Each structure stands twice: as C-alpha cells, then as structure tokens.
mmCIF file of C-alpha atoms in Angstrom:
data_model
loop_
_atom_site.group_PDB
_atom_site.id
_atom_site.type_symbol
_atom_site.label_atom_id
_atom_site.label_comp_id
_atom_site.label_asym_id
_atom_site.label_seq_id
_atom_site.Cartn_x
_atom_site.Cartn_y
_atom_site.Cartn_z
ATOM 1 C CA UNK A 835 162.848 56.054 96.079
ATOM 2 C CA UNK A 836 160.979 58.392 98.026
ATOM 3 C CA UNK A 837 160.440 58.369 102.083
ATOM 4 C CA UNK A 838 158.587 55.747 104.021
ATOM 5 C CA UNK A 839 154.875 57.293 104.535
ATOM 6 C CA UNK A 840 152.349 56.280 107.425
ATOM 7 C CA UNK A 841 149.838 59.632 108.510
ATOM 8 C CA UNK A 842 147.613 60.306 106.043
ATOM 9 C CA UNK A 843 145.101 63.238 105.338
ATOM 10 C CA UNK A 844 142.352 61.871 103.752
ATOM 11 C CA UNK A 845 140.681 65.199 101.398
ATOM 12 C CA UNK A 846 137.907 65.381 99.554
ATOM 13 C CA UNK A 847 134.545 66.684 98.870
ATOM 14 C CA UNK A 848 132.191 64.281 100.346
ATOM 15 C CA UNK A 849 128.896 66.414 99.219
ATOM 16 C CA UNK A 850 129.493 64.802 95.739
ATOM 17 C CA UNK A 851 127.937 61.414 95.729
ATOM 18 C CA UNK A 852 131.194 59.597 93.971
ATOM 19 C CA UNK A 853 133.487 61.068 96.975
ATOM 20 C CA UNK A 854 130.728 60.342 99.527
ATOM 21 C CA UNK A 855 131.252 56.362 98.078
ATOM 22 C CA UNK A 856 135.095 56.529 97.525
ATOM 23 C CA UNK A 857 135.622 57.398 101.422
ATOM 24 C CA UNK A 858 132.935 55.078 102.660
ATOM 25 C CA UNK A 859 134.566 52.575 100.714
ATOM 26 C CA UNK A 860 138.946 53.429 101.476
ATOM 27 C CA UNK A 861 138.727 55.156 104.431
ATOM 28 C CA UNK A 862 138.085 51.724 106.856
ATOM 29 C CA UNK A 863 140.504 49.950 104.094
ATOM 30 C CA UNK A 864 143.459 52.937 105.129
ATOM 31 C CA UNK A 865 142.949 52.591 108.318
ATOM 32 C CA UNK A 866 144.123 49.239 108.844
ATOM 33 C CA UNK A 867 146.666 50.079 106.792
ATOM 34 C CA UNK A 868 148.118 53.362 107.779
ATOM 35 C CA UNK A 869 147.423 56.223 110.620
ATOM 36 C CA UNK A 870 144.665 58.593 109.251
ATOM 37 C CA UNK A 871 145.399 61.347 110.877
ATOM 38 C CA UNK A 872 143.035 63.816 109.576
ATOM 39 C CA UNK A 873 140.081 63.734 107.071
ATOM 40 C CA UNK A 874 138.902 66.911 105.036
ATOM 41 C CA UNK A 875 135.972 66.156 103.904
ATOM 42 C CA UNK A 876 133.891 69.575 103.654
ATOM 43 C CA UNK A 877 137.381 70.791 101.466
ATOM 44 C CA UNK A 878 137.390 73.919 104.117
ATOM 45 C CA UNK A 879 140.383 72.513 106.725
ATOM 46 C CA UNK A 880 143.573 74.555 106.906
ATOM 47 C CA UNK A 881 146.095 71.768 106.450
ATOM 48 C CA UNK A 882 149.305 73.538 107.325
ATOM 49 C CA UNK A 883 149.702 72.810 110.842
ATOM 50 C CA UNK A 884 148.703 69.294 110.531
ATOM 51 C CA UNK A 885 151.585 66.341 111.025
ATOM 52 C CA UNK A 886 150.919 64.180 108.180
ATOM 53 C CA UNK A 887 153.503 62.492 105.924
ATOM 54 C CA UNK A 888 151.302 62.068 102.819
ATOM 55 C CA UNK A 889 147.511 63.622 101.319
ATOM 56 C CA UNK A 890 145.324 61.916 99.424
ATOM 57 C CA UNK A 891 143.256 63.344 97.226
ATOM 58 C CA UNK A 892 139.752 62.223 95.992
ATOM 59 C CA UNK A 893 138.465 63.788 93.265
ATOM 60 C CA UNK A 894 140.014 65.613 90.397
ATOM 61 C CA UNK A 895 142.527 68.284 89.434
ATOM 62 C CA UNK A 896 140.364 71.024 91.399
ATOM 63 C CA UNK A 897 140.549 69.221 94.762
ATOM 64 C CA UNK A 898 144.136 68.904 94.173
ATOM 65 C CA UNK A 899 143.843 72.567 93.657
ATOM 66 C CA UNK A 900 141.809 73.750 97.391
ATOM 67 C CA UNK A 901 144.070 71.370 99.108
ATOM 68 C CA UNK A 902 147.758 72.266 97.565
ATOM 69 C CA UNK A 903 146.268 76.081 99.077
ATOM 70 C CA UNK A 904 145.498 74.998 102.241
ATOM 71 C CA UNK A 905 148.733 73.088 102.835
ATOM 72 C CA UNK A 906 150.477 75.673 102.643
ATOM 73 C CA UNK A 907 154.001 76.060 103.640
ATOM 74 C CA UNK A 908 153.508 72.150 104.649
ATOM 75 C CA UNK A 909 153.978 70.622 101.149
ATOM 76 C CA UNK A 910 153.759 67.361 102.223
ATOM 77 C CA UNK A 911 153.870 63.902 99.314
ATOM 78 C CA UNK A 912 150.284 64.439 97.550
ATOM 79 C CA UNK A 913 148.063 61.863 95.167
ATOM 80 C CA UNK A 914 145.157 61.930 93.556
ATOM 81 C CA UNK A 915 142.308 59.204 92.925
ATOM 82 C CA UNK A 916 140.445 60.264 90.325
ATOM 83 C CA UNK A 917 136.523 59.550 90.423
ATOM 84 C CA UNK A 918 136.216 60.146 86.462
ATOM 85 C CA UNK A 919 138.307 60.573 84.188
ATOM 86 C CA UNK A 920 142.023 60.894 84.817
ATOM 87 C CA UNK A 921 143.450 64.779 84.871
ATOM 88 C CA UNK A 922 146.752 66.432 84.725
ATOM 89 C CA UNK A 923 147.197 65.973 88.444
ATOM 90 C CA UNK A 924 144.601 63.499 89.641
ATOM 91 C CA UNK A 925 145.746 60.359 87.459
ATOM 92 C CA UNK A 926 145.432 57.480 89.709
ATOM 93 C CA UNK A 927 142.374 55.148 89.515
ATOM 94 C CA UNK A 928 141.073 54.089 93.545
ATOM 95 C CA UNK A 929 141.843 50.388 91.938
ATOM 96 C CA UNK A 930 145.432 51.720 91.312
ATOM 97 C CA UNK A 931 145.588 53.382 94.278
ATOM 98 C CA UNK A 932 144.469 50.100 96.120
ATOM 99 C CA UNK A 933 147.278 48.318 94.362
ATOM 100 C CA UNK A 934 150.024 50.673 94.674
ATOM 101 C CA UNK A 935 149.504 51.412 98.172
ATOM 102 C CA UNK A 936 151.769 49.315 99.697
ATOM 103 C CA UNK A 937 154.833 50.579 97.205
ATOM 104 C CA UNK A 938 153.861 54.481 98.436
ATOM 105 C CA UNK A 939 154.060 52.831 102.114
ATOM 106 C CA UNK A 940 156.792 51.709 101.664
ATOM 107 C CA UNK A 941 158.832 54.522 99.577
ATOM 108 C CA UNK A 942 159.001 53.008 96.244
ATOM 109 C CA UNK A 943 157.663 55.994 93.810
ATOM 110 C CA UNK A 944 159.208 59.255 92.541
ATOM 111 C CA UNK A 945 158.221 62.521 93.428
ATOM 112 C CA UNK A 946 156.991 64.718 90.657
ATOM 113 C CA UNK A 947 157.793 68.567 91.973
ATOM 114 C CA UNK A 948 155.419 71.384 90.690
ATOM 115 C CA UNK A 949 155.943 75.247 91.374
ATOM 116 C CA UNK A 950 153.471 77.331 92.952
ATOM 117 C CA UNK A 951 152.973 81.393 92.861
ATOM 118 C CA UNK A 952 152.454 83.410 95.800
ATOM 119 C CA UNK A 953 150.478 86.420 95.262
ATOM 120 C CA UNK A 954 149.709 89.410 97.335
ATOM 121 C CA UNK A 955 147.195 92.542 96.679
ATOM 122 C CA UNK A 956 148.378 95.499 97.857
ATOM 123 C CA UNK A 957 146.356 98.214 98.711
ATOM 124 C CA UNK A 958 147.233 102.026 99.830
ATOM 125 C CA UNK A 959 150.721 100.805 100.796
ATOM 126 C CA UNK A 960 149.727 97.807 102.497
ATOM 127 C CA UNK A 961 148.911 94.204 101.748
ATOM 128 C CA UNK A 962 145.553 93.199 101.543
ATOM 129 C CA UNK A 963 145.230 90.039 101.057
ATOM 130 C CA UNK A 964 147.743 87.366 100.176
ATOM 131 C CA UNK A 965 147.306 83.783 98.294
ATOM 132 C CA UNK A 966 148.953 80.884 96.888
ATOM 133 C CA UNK A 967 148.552 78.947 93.618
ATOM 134 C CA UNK A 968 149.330 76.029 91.861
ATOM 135 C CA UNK A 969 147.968 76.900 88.561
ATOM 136 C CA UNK A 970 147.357 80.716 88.281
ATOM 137 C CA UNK A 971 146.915 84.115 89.125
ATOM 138 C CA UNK A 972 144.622 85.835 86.735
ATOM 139 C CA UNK A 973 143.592 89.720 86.938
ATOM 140 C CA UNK A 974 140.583 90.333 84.530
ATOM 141 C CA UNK A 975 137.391 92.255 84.180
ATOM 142 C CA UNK A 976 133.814 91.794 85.615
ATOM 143 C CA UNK A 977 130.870 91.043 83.902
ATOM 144 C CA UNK A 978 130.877 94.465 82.284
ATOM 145 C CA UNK A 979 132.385 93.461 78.384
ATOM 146 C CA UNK A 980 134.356 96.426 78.408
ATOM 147 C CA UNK A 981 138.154 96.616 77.802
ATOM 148 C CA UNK A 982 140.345 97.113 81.311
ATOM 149 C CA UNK A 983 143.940 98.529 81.460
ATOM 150 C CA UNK A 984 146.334 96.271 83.428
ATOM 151 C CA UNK A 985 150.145 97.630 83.815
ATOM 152 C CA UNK A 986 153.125 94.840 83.866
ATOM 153 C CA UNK A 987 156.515 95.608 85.514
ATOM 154 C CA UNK A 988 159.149 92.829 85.832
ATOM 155 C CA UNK A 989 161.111 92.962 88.744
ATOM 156 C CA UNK A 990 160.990 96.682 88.752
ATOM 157 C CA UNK A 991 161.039 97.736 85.499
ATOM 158 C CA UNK A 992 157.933 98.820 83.671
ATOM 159 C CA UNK A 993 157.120 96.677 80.760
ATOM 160 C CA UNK A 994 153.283 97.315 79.230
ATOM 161 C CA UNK A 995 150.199 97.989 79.674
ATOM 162 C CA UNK A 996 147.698 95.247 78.288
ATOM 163 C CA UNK A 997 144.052 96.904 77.028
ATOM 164 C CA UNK A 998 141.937 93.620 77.026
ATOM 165 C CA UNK A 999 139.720 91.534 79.409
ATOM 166 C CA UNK A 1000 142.967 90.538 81.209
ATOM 167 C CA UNK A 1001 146.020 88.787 82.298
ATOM 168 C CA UNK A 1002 146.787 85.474 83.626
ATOM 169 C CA UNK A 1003 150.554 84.785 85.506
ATOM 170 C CA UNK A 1004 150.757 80.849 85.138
ATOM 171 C CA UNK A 1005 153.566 78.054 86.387
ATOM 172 C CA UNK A 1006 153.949 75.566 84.097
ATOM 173 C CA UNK A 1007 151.518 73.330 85.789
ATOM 174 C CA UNK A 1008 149.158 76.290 84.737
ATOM 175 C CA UNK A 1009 150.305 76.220 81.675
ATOM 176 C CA UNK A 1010 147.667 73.840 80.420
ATOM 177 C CA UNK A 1011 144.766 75.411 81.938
ATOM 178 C CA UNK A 1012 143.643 79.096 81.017
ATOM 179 C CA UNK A 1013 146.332 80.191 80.151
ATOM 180 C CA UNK A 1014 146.089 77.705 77.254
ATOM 181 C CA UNK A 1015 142.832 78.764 76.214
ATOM 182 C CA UNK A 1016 144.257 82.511 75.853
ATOM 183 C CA UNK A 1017 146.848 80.928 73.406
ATOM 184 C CA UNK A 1018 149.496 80.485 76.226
ATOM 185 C CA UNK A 1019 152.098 78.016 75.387
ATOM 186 C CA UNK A 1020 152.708 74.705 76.951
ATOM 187 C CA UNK A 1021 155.564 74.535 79.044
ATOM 188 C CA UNK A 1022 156.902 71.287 81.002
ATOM 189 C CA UNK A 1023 156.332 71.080 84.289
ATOM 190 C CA UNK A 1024 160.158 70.351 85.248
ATOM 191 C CA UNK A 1025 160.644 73.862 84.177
ATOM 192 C CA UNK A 1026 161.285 76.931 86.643
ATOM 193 C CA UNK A 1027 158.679 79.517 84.353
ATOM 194 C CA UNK A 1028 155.847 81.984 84.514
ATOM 195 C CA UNK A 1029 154.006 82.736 81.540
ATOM 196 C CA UNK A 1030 152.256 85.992 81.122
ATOM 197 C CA UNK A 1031 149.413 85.794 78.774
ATOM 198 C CA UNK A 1032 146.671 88.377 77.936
ATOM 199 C CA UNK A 1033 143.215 87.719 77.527
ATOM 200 C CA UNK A 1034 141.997 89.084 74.588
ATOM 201 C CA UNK A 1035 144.193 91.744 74.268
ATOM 202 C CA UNK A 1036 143.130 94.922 72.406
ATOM 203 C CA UNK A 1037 146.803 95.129 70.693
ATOM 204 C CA UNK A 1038 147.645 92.075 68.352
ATOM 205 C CA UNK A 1039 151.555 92.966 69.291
ATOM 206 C CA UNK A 1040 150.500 91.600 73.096
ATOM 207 C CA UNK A 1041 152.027 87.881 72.976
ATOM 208 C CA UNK A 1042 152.656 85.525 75.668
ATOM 209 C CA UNK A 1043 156.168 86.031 77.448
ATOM 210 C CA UNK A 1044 157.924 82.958 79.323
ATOM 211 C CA UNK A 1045 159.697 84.543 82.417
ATOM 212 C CA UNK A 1046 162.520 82.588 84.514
ATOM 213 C CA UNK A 1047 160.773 81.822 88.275
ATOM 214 C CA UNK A 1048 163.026 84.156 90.027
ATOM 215 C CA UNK A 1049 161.458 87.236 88.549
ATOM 216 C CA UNK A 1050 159.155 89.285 90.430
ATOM 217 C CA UNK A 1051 156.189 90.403 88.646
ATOM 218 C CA UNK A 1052 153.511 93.053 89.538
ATOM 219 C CA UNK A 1053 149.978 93.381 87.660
ATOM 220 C CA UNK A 1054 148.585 97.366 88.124
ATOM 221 C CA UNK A 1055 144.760 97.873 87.776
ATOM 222 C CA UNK A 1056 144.631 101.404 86.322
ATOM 223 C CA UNK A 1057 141.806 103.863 86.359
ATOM 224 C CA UNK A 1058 138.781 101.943 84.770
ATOM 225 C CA UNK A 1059 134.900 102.365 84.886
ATOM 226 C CA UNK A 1060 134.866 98.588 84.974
ATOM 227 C CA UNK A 1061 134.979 96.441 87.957
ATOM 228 C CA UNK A 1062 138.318 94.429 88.242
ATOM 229 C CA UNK A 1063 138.957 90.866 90.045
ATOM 230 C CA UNK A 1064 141.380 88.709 91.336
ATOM 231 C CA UNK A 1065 140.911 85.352 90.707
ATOM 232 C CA UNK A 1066 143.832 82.513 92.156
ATOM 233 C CA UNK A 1067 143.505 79.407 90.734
ATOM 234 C CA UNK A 1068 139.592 79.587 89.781
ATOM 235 C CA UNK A 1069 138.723 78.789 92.939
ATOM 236 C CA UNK A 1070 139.126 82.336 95.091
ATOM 237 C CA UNK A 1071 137.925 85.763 93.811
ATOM 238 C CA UNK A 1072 138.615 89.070 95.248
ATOM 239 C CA UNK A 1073 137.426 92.706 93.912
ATOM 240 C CA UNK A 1074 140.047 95.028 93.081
ATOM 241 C CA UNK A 1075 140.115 98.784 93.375
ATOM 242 C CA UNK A 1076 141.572 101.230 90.907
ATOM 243 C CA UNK A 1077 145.058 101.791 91.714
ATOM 244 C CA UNK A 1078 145.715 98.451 93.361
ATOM 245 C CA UNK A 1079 148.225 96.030 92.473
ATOM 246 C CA UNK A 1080 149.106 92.630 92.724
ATOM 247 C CA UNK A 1081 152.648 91.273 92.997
ATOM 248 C CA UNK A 1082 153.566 87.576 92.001
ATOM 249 C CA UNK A 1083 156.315 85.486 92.806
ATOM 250 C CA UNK A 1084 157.731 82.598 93.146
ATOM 251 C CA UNK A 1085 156.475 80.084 96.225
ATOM 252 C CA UNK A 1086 158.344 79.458 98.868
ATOM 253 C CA UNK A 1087 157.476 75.591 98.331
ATOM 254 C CA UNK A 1088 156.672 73.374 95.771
ATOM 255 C CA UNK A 1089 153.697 70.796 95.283
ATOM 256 C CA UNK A 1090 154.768 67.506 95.799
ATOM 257 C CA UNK A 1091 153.026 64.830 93.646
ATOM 258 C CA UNK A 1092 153.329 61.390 93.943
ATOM 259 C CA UNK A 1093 154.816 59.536 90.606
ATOM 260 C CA UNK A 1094 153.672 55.945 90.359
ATOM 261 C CA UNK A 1095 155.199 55.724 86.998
ATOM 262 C CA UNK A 1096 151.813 54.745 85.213
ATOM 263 C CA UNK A 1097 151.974 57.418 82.179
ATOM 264 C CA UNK A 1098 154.753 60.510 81.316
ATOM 265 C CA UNK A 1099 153.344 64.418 81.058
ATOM 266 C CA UNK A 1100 153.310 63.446 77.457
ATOM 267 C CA UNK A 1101 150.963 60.406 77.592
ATOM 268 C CA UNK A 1102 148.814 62.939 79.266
ATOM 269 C CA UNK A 1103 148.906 65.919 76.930
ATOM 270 C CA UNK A 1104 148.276 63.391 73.911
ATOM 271 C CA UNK A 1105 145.012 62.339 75.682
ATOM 272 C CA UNK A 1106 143.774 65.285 77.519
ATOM 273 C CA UNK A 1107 144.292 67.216 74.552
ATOM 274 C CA UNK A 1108 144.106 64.897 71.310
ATOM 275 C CA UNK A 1109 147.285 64.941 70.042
ATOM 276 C CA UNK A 1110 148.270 62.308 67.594
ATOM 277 C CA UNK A 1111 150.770 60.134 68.074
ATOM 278 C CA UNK A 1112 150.730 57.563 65.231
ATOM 279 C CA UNK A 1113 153.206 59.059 62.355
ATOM 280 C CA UNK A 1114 156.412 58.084 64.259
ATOM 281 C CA UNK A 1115 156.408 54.421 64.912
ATOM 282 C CA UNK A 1116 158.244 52.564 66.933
ATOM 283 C CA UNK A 1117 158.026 56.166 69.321
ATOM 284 C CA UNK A 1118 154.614 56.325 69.859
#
C-alpha cells in the first residue's frame, strides 16, 4: 500500500495532437476528482518546488524522461498514460488510468523505485554544468566519424581509455535503451548498477562493466581534433572541451513509479523486445 494521493501535476506535451486530446479530455475528469495543482503542458516547468503528491504523465517513456529531470530532488509518486503503444515506463492505458484512479487515490498500488545518475562537467577546476538522469549519461563524438579518446577512472583509480565513438554510464532503467544497442547488458531495475558500455570501441578487449551504485565514476575527454558532447538522457546536449571531464554518480533520489500491478519488467522485455516465451509451459 502506498500513501493516500490528492495534488496532482498534470505533464505533458500538449503541441502533439494525441496529448492536446488526452488533457482536453482528463483534465476536467481530475479535477472533480482530485486538486490539480499544476499543469505542464509546454514540458519546460521546473517541478521541484512544486507541492504535489503525485505526476501524471501523458505521453511516453521520453516525457517520463523531461519530467523525472525537472522534479528534481522532489521525487514525488509518478505514472504514465501512454498515447501509443505501452513503454518501459509509460505502461498505463488513459482507460486504465480512468479505472485505476480511485485505487492510486486511495493508496492501493506499489511503488516501483528506479535510480537516477547525477552528472556534473567540470571545467578548469570548476563545475560547469550539472544534470540528472534517469536513463543515461553518454559522452560521444560529433558528427565528424572519427575515433575520440575518452579516459575512465572508478572512484579514483584510473581504469582505460576507450578509442571509439563513445561511452554511455547507464542505471538499470537505462539499461534497455542505448546502452542496449551498444551491446550493454540488461540489468533489472531492482538492482543498485551502472553499466559502462563503449560505443564502438576501437579495441575488441573494451566490454561492458556492471559497477555497484556507490562508485564514483569520471569520463575524461582527451586531446582530440573532433568535437565531443554530452548528451543526458537524449534529451540535453552540451559541447565539451578537450581536457574536460564529467563525473557520475549516484542520485541523491530515486524515480518513483507507480505499480498498478498490470504486467512484471518481464512481460515487458518479452514484448518490447520479442522474446519468446512459449517453450516452458505452464511458466509462460
């Protein structure tokens, strides 16, 4: 049983026409139901400072995404209604949603906790620029097809240096995203990890490594003719110099998801990514 939940931020991006219909249509339907508190409908309101008990999320796993960013430190209970098809994050229907809404009122779900990376780019001794994500941090080259040279150190100690078109820290949640593509491995999202994967790496030795959450990693752009970027969670990009270098860590808060109980992670990953699941009967 989770908490009771009344103020709501309604979030979403109402420039696409299926939000644009989904808040015309739940928005006077929550309001009779609930306090709606805030709505976020241009995806560009910092959230963190707002009193709200729960977020709802139109869209897919990218609005989950902006708005997990903006919350900040303020994790509050999250769901998403997804407009399409159902994501990793966004699985809710708005019929299910309608349905359900009452049992989220009134505390009856579970919540579902995912781990989030802070990053921060430092920059002649100082910090640049600082982010959080919920899927990844990813240091790569520019549009130049050229290799770039990206030192790791693990809390402190110096580890490799990748030759390749980049590397991508991932949490679990992450996991299934680019870092899969890269040939990351897929790792639960109950699990405390970071998984450093290479892009392409120049050296076939390079393999993904699964780190414990506590560690502290840093990603050094050495000297390169090729432009560099920081990109957190596809969403927000940011050049980086030679001699710059990003640190990752742990967040100091978790996403909160909302767990209706309609399908496990593993329902998921057999659909989103066409497992089978016929040999064993009776299991699934």
């Amino acid at each position: 049983m989770g908490q009771a939940l009344r103020r709501i931020i309604l979030s979403g991006d109402a420039r696409k026409p299926a939000v644009e219909a989904a808040v015309a249509d739940l928005l006077p339907w929550l309001r009779q139901r609930a306090e709606v508190v805030a709505t976020d409908l241009a995806m560009d309101r910092e959230l963190e400072h707002v009193e709200a008990d729960l977020a709802v999320i139109l869209g897919g796993d990218g609005a989950i995404l902006s708005v997990a960013r903006r919350l900040g430190r303020n994790q509050i209970p999250a769901i998403g209604v997804n407009l399409g098809k159902f994501g990793f994050l966004a699985e809710v229907s708005p019929d299910q949603f309608r349905e359900r809404f009452d049992d989220i009122l009134a505390g009856r779900y579970r919540l579902s906790s995912r781990m989030r990376l802070a990053c921060a780019l430092w920059r002649g001794g100082r910090v640049a620029a600082e982010h959080t994500a919920l899927n990844d941090v990813v240091v790569s080259r520019g549009a130049l097809s050229r290799l770039v040279a990206i030192g790791l150190v693990v809390d402190g100690m110096r580890t490799t240096t990748y030759n390749g078109d980049g590397v991508i820290v991932s949490t679990p949640t992450g996991s299934t995203a680019h870092s899969l593509s890269a040939g990351g491995p897929v790792v639960d999202p109950e699990l405390a990890a970071m998984v450093v994967t290479p892009i392409c790496p120049h050296t076939l030795t390079n393999r993904p490594v699964v780190l414990p959450g506590h560690r502290t990693i840093e990603l050094h752009a050495e000297a390169t003719p090729v432009d560099v970027g920081l990109t957190v969670d596809g969403q927000v990009y940011q050049q980086i110099a030679a001699g710059d270098h990003v640190i990752v860590r742990r967040a100091a808060s978790d996403l909160k998801l909302i767990d209706l109980g309609l399908r496990t992670y593993y329902d998921t990953l057999r659909e989103k990514l066409h497992w089978s699941g016929s040999a064993l009967h009776g299991h699934c």
